[in-house]
Coordinates of C-alpha atoms in Angstrom, one line a residue:
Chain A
X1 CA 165.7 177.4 -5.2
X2 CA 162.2 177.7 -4.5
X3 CA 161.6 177.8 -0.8
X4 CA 158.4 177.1 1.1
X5 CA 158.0 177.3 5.0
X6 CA 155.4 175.2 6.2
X7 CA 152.4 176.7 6.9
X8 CA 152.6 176.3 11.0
X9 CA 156.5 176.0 12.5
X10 CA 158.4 177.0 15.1
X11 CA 157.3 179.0 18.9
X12 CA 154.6 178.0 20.1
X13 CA 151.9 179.8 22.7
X14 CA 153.4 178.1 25.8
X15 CA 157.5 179.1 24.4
X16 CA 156.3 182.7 23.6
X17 CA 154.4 182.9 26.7
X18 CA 157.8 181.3 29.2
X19 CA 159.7 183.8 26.9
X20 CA 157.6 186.7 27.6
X21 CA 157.6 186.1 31.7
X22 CA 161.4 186.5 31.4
X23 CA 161.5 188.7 29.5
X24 CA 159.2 190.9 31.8
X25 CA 161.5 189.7 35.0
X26 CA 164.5 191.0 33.1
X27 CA 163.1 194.3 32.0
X28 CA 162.1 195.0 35.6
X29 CA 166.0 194.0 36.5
X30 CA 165.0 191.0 38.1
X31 CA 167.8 188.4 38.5
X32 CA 166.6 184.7 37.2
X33 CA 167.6 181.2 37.3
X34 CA 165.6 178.5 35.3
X35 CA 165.3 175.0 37.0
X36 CA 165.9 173.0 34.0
X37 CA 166.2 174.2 30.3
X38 CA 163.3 176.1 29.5
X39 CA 163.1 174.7 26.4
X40 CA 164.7 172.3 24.2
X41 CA 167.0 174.6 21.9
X42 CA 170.3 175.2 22.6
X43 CA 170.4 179.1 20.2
X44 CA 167.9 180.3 22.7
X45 CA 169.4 179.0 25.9
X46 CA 173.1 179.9 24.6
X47 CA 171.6 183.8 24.1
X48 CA 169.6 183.8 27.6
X49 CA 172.7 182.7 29.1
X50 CA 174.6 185.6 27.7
X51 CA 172.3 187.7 29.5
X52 CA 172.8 186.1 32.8
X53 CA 170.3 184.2 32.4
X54 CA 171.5 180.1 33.1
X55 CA 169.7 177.5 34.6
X56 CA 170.3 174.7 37.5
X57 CA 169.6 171.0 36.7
X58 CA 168.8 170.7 40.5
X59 CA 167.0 172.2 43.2
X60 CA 170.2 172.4 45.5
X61 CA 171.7 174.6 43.3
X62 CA 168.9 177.4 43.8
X63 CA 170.3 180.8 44.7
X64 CA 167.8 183.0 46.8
X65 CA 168.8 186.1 45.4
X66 CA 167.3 184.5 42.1
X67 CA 163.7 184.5 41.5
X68 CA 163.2 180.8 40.0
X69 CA 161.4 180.2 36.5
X70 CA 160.1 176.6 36.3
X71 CA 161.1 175.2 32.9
X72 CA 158.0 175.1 30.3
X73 CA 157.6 171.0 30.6
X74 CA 156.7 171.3 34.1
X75 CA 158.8 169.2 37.3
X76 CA 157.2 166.4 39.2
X77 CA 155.0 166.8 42.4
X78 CA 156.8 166.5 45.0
X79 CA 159.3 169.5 43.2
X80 CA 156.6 171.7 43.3
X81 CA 155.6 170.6 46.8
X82 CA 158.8 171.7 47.9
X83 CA 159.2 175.1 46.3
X84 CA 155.2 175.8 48.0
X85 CA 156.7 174.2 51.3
X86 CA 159.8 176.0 51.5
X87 CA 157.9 179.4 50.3
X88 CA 160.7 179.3 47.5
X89 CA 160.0 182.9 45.1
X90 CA 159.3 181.3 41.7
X91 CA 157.4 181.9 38.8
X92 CA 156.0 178.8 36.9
X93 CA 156.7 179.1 32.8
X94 CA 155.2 175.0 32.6
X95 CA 153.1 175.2 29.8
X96 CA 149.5 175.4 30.3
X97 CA 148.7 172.4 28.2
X98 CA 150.7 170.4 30.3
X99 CA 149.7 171.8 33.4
X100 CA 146.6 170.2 32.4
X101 CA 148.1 166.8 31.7
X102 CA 149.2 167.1 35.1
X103 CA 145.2 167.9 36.4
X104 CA 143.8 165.4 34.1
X105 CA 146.4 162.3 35.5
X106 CA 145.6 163.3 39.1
X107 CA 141.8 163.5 38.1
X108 CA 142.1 160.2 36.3
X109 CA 144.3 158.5 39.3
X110 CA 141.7 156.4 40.7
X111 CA 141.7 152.8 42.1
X112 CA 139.5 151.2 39.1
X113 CA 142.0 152.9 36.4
X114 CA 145.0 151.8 35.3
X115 CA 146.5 154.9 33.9
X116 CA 148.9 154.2 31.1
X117 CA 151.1 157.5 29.6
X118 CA 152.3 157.0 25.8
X119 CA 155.4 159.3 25.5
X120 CA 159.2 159.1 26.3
X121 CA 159.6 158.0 30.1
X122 CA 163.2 159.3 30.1
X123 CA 161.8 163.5 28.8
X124 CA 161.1 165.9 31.4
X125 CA 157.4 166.5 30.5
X126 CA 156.5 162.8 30.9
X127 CA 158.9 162.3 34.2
X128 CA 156.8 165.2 35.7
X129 CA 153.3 164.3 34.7
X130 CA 154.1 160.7 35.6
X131 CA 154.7 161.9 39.4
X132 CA 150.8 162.7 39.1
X133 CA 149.7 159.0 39.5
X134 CA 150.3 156.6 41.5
X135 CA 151.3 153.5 39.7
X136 CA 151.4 154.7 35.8
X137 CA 153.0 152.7 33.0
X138 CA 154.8 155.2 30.5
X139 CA 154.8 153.0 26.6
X140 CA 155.8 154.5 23.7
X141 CA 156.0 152.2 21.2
X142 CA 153.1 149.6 19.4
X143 CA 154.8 146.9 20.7
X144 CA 155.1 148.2 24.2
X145 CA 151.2 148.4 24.0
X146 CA 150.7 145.0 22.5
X147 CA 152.5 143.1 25.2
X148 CA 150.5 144.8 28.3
X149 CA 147.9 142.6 30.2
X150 CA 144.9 143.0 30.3
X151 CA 143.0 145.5 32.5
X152 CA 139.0 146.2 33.5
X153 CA 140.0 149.6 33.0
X154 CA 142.9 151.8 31.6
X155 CA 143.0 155.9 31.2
X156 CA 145.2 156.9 28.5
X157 CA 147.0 160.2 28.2
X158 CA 149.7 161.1 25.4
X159 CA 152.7 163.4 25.7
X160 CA 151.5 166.9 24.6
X161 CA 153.9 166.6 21.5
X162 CA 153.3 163.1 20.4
X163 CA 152.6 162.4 16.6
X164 CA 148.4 161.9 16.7
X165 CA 148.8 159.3 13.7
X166 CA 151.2 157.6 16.9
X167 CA 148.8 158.1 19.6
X168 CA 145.8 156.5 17.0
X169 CA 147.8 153.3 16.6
X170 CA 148.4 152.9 20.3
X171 CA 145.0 153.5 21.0
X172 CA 143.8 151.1 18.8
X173 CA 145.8 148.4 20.3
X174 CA 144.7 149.3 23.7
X175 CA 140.8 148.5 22.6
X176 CA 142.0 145.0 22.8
X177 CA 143.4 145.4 26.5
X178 CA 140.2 146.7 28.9
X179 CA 137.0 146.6 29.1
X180 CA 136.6 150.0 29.3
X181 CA 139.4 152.4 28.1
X182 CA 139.2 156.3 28.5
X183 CA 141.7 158.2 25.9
X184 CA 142.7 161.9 26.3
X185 CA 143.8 163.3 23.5
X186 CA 146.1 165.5 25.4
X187 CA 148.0 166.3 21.6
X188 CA 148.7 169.9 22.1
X189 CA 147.0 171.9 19.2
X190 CA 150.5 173.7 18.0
X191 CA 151.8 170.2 18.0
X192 CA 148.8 169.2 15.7
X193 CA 149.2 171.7 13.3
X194 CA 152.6 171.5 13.0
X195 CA 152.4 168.0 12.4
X196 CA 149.8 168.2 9.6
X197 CA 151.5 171.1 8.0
X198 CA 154.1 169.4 7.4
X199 CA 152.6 165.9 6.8
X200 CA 151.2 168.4 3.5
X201 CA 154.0 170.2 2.8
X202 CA 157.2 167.3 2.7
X203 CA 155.9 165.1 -0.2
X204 CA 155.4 168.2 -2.6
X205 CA 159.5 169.2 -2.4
X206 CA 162.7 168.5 -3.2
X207 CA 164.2 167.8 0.2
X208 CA 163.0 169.4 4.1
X209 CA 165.0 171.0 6.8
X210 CA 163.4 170.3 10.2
X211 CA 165.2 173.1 12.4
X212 CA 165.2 172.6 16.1
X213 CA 167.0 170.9 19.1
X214 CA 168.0 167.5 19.1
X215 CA 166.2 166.9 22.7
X216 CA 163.1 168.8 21.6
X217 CA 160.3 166.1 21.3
X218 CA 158.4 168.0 18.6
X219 CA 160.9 168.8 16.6
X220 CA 162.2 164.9 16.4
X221 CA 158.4 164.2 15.7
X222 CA 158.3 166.8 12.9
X223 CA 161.9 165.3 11.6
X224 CA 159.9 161.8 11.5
X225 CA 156.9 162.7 10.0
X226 CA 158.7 164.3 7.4
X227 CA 161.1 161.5 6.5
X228 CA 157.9 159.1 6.3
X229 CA 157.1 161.4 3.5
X230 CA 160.0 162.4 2.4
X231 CA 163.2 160.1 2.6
X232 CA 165.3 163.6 1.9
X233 CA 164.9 165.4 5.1
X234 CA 167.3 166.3 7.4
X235 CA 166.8 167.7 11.0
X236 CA 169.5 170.3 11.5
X237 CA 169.7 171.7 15.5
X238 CA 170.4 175.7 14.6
X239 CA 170.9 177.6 11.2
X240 CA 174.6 177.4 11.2
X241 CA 174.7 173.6 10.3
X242 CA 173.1 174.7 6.8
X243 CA 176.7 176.6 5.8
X244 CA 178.4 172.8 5.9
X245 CA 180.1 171.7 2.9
X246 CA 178.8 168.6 3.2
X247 CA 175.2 169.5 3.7
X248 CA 175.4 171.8 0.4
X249 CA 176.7 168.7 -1.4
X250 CA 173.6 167.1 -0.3
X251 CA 171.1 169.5 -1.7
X252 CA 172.8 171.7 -4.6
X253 CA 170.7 169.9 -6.9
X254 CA 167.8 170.2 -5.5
X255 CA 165.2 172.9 -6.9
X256 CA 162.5 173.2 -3.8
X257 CA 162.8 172.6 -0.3
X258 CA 160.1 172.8 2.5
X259 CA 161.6 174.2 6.2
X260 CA 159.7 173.3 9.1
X261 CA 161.0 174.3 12.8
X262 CA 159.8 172.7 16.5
X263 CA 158.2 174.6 18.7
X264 CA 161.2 175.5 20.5
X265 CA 163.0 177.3 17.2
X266 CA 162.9 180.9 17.0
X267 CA 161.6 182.8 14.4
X268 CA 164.9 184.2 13.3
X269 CA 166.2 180.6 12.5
X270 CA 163.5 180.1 10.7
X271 CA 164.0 183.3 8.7
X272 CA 167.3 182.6 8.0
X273 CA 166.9 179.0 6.8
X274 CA 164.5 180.8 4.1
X275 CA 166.9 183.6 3.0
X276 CA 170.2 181.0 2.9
X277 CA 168.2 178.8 0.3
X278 CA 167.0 181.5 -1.5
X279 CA 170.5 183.2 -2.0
X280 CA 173.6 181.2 -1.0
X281 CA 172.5 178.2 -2.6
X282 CA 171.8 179.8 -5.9
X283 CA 175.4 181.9 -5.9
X284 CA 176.6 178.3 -5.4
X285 CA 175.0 176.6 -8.3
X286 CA 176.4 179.4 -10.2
X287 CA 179.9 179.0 -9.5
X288 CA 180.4 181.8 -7.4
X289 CA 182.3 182.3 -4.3
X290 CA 180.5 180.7 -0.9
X291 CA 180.2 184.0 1.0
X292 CA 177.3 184.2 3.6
X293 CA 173.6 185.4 2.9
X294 CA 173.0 188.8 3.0
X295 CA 169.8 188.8 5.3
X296 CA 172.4 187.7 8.2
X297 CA 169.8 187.5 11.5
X298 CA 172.3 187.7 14.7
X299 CA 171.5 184.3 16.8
Chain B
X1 CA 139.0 116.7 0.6
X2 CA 141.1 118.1 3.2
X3 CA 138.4 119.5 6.0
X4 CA 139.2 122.1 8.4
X5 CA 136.4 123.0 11.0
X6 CA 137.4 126.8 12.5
X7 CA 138.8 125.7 16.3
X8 CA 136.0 128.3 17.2
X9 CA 132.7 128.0 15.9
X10 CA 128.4 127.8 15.7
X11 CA 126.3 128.3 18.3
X12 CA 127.2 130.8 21.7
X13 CA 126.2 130.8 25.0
X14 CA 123.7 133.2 24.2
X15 CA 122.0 131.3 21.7
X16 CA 122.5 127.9 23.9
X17 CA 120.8 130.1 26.6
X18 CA 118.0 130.9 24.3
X19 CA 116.9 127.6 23.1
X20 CA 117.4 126.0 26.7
X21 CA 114.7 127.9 27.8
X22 CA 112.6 127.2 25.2
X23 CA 113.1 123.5 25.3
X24 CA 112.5 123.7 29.2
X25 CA 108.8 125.0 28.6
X26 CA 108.3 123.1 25.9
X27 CA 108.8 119.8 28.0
X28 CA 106.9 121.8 30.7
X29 CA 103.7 121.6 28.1
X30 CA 104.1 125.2 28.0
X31 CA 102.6 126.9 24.8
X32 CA 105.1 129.5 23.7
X33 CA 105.3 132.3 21.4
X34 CA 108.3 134.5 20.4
X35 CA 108.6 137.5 20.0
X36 CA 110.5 138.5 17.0
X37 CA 113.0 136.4 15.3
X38 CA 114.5 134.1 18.6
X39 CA 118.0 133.9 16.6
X40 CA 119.0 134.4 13.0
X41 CA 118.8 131.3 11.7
X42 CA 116.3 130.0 9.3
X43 CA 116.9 125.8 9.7
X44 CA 116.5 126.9 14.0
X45 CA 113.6 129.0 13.1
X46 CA 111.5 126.5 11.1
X47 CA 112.5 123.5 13.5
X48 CA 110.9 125.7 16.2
X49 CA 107.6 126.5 13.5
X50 CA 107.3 123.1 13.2
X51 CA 106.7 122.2 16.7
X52 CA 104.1 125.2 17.1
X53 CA 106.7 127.7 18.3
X54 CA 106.5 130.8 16.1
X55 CA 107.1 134.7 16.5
X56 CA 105.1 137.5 16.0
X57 CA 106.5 140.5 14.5
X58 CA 104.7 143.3 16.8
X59 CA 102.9 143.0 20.3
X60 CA 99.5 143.9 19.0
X61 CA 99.8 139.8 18.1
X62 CA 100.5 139.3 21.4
X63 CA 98.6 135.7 22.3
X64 CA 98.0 135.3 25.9
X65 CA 97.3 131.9 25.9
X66 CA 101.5 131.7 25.3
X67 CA 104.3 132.5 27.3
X68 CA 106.1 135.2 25.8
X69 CA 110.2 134.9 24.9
X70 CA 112.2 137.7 23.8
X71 CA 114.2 137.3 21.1
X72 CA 118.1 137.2 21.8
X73 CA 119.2 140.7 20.6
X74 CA 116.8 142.2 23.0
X75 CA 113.8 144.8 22.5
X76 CA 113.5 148.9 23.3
X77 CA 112.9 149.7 26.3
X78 CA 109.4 151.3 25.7
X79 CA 108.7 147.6 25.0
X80 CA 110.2 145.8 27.9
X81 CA 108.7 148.4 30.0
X82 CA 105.4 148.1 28.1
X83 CA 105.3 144.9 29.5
X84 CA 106.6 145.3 33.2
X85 CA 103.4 147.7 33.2
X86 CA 100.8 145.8 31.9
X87 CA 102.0 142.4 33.7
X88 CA 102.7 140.0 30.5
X89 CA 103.5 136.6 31.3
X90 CA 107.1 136.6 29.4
X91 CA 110.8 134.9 29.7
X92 CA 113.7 137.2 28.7
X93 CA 116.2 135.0 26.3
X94 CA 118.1 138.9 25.5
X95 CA 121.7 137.4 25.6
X96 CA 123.0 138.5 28.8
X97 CA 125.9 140.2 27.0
X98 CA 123.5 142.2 25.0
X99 CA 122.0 142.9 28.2
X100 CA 125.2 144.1 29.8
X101 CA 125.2 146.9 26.7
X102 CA 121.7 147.9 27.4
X103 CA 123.2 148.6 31.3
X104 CA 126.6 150.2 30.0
X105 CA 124.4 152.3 27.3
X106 CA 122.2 153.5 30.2
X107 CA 125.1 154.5 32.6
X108 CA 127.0 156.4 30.3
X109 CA 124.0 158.7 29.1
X110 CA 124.8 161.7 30.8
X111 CA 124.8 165.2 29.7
X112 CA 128.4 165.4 29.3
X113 CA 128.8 162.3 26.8
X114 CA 127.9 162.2 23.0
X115 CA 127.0 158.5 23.1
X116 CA 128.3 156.7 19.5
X117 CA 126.8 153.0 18.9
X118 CA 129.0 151.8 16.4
X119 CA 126.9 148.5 14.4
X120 CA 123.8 148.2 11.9
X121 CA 121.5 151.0 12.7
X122 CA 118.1 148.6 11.1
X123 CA 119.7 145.4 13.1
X124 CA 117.4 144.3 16.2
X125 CA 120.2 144.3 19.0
X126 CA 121.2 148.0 17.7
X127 CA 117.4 149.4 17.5
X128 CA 117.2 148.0 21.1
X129 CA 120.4 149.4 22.3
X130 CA 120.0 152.7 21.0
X131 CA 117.0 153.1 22.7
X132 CA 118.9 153.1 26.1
X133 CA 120.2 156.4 25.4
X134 CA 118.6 160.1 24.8
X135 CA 120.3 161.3 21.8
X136 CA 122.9 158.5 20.5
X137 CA 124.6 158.1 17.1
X138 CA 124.8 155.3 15.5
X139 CA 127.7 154.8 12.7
X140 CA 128.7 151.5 10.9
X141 CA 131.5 152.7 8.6
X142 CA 135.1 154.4 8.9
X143 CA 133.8 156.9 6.9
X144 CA 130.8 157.8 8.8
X145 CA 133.1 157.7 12.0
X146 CA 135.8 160.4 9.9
X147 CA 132.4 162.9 9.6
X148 CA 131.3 163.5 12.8
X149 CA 131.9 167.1 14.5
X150 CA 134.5 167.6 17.3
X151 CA 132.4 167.1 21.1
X152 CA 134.2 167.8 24.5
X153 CA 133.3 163.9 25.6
X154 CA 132.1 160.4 23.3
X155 CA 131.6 157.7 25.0
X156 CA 131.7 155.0 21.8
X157 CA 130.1 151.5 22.5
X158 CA 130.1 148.7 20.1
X159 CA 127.5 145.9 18.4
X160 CA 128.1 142.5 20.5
X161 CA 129.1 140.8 16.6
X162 CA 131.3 143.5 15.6
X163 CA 134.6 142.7 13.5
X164 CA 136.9 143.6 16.5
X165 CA 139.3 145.6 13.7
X166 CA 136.5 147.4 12.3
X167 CA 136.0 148.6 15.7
X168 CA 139.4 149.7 16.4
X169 CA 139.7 150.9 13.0
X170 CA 136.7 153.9 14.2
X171 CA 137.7 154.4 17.6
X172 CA 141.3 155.3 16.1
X173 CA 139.4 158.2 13.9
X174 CA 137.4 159.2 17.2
X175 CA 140.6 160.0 19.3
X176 CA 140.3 163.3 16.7
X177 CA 136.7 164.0 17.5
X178 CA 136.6 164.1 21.3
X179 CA 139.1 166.0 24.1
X180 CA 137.9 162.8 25.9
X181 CA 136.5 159.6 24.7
X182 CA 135.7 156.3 26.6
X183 CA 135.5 153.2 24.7
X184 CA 133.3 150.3 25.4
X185 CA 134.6 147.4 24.1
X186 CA 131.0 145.5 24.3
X187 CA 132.2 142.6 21.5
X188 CA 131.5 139.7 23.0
X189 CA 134.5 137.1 23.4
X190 CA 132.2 134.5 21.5
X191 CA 132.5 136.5 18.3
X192 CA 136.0 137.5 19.0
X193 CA 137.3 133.8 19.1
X194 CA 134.9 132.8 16.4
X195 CA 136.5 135.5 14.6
X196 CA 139.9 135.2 15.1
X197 CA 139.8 131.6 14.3
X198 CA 138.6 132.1 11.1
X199 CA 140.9 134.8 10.6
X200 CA 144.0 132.2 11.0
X201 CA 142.3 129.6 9.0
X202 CA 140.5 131.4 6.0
X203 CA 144.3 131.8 4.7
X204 CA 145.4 128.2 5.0
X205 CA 142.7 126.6 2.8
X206 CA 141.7 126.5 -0.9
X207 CA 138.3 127.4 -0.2
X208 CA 136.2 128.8 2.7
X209 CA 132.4 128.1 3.5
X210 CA 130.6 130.2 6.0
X211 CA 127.1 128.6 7.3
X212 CA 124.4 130.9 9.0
X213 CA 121.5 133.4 8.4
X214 CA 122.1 136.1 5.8
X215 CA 120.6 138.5 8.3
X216 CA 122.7 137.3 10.8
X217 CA 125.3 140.0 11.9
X218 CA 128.0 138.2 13.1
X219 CA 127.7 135.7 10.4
X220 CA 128.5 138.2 8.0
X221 CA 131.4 139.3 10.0
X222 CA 133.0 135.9 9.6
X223 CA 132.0 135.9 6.1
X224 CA 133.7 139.5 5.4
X225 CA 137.1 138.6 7.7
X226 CA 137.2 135.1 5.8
X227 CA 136.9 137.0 2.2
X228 CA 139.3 139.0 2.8
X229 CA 141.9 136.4 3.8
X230 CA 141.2 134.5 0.9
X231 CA 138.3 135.2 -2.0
X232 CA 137.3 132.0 -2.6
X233 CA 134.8 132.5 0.1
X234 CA 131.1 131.7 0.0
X235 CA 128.3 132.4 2.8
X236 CA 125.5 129.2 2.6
X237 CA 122.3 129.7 4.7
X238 CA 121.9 126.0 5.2
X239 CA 123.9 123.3 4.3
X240 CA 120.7 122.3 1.6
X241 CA 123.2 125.0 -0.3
X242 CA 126.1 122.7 -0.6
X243 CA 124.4 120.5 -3.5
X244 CA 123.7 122.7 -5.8
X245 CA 125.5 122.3 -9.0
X246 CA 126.8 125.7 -9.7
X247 CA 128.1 125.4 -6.1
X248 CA 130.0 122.1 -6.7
X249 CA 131.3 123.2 -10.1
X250 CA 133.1 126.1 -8.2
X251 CA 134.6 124.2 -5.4
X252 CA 135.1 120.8 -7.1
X253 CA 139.3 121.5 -8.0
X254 CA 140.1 122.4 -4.8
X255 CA 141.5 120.1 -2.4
X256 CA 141.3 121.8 1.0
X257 CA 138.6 123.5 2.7
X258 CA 138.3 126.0 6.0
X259 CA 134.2 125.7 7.5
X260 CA 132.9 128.3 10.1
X261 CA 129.7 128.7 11.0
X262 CA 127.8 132.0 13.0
X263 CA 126.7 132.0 16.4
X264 CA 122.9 131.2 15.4
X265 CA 124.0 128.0 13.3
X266 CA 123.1 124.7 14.6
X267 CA 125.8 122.2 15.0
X268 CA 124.1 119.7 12.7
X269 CA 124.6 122.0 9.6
X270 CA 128.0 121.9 10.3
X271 CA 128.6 118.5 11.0
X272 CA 126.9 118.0 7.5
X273 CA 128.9 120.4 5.6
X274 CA 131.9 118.5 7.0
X275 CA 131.2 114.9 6.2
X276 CA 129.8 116.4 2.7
X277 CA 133.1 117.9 1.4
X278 CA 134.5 114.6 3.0
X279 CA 132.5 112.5 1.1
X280 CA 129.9 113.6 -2.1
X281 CA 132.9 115.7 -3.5
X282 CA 135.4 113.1 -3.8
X283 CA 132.9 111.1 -5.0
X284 CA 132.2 113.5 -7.5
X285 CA 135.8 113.9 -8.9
X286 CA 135.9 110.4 -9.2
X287 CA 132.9 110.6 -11.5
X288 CA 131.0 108.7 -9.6
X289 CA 126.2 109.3 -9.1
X290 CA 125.5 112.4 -7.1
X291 CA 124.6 110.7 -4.5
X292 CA 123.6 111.8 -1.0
X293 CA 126.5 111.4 1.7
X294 CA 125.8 108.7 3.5
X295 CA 126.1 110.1 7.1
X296 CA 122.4 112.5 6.6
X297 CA 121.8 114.9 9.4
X298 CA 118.0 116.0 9.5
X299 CA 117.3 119.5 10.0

């Protein structure tokens, strides 16, 4: 099968970078706890976790012999109020990107504006930035924007891993609904990339693997901009799913797939998800016994 | 004939304004002069000739024996101020919406903000406009819009007669080109009904006729939107248009009609494009003299 990895996928600067400040913790033999997942991908939170390193879904769980990583898509105000407050040792792994989201709302935040956030109200980067303004309205859908009122003027801000083609739409609709209406393209550029690279790469094959958590909001954006060009795409959460009988039925026939990953996926998925098409799939076509790749990555 | 008149249609506050004025001095005794086109519309322009008010093309014709009226879409501001300085006698009929751009365009030119005008570059109200801010760039097209560089802030303002999904259409490509962009949505709600009205009645009729000025922006607008609802479209200048032969022979087989008119076009003209398709046509496909219809409106 001939395999093609698009030509941006998987960690991005603000994983790596959250990775590496654990990684430097742990080296120095630093016990850590992470408020929240650190990121949306269950492989890398399964092997952190094997280490010792687990996380807490709430503040009341802290331990104090712990120094406390703050998960990458940032926790709401009055969180990080607290942990200042109570002098609480942490280290803060929220992305930069949407540390600015957070600066740019509580810029924006002023009586005149009506700030309106398009991204999913119920995902822990939007619940956090959200805490930055006063009265926001989280949308995330066209119609969602075409039944607001009318305002003198709106701010508009999108989730950092929201599709840009998305964003655009919404935007567009909003021209209708102020007289003046500011838009920050708050689009991360990894999740740009990513997007287009894919957006390039799924009409040219067979069929497209999108690897990467089910709760990771990039990854499901990949997933959907790949099945818009591709109805033949499947979004599989870690490398193991590929070994399914019934996803090889799927795709046996096939002769080209294009893998994409979120920005959560670690390299090593995506390495495997390359080797397993180019090998196991081919020893299958040719009748021979189903026995696993031989590039195995641990994960 | 079935005859539809757009719910929304002919002349706008701004041009209502505009004439007022002029009829005021008029009755005053007041000798006037204009200075540039007062409105884009040729039947308006040579009622007006016709009583003695006509418009010079530069200020070097300046009379000053006669008031002085600026023209609806406004002038530069070297002009206005031109003459503020040299104390001219003059009346400013610059549609207060155009004027509201002139303040919104002068606001937003700060250092920080590339300022985008988006309308006709060689129309009147956008030679005026532009001239509010240092270093502006004016676009008309999608294309255009997709070409510009990447700046840290655009503050995009629009042409008071702009189709409201052209505009939309650009600022969607601009949410690319700016980290933050501020939209003006300066189309004024005249156009915008006028607009959508003949948007939800170009569809529903056999035939559409748009009446107004050929150079008249928003005439064109309704003209465009209307053709592309339905191609049996045709822009007349004045309802003289309506007789012609090669006209009637086009229209004669259908049996419904949709009329709008542009914000410069006197109510007469379309009262007589009305009673004509009421009348002369059916008169026509009953083989009956070319006659004149019988309810003549002069102009």
């Amino acid at each position: 099968m001939n395999v093609y990895v698009a030509e941006e996928a998987g960690f991005c600067f603000g994983v790596k970078r959250a990775l590496k400040i654990i990684e430097h913790l742990s080296q120095e033999g630093q016990a850590v706890q992470i408020y929240g997942q650190l990121i949306h991908n269950r492989t890398v939170l399964d092997q952190l976790k094997a280490r010792g390193i687990d996380y807490i879904e709430s503040l009341d769980q802290l331990d104090p012999a712990k120094k406390l990583i703050v998960r990458t898509h940032g926790i709401p105000k009055d969180e990080q109020e607290f942990l200042e407050k109570n002098k609480i040792d942490y280290l803060d792994a929220t992305c930069p990107l949407v540390k600015k989201l957070h600066y740019i709302i509580d810029k924006i935040d002023t009586k005149k504006n009506q700030i309106i956030i398009v991204g999913d109200k119920k995902h822990p980067e939007i619940i956090a930035a959200a805490s930055y303004a006063s009265n926001p309205i989280v949308i995330n859908t066209e119609e969602e924007a075409a039944n607001l009122g009318r305002y003198k003027s709106i701010a508009v801000i999108a989730q950092t891993t929201l599709d840009t083609q998305h964003f655009k739409a919404i935007v567009s609709i909003l021209v209708d609904k102020a007289e003046t209406l500011q838009v920050h393209n708050t689009i991360c550029s990894a999740t740009r990339v990513r997007q287009q690279a894919i957006r390039d790469l799924a009409p040219r094959v067979d069929f497209v693997v999108v690897v990467g958590g089910k709760n990771s909001s990039n990854t499901r954006k990949l997933y959907n901009i790949a099945r818009h060009q591709n109805p033949n795409t499947y979004h599989i959460e870690s490398s193991n799913e590929l070994k399914k009988p019934e996803f090889i039925d799927k795709i046996k026939h096939f002769r080209s797939v294009g893998i994409t990953a979120g920005a959560s996926t670690p390299p090593e998925e995506i390495e495997y998800a390359r080797i397993f098409f180019k090998t196991i799939v081919k020893e299958i076509n040719h009748g021979r016994s189903k026995r696993e790749p031989q590039h195995r990555f641990d994960h």
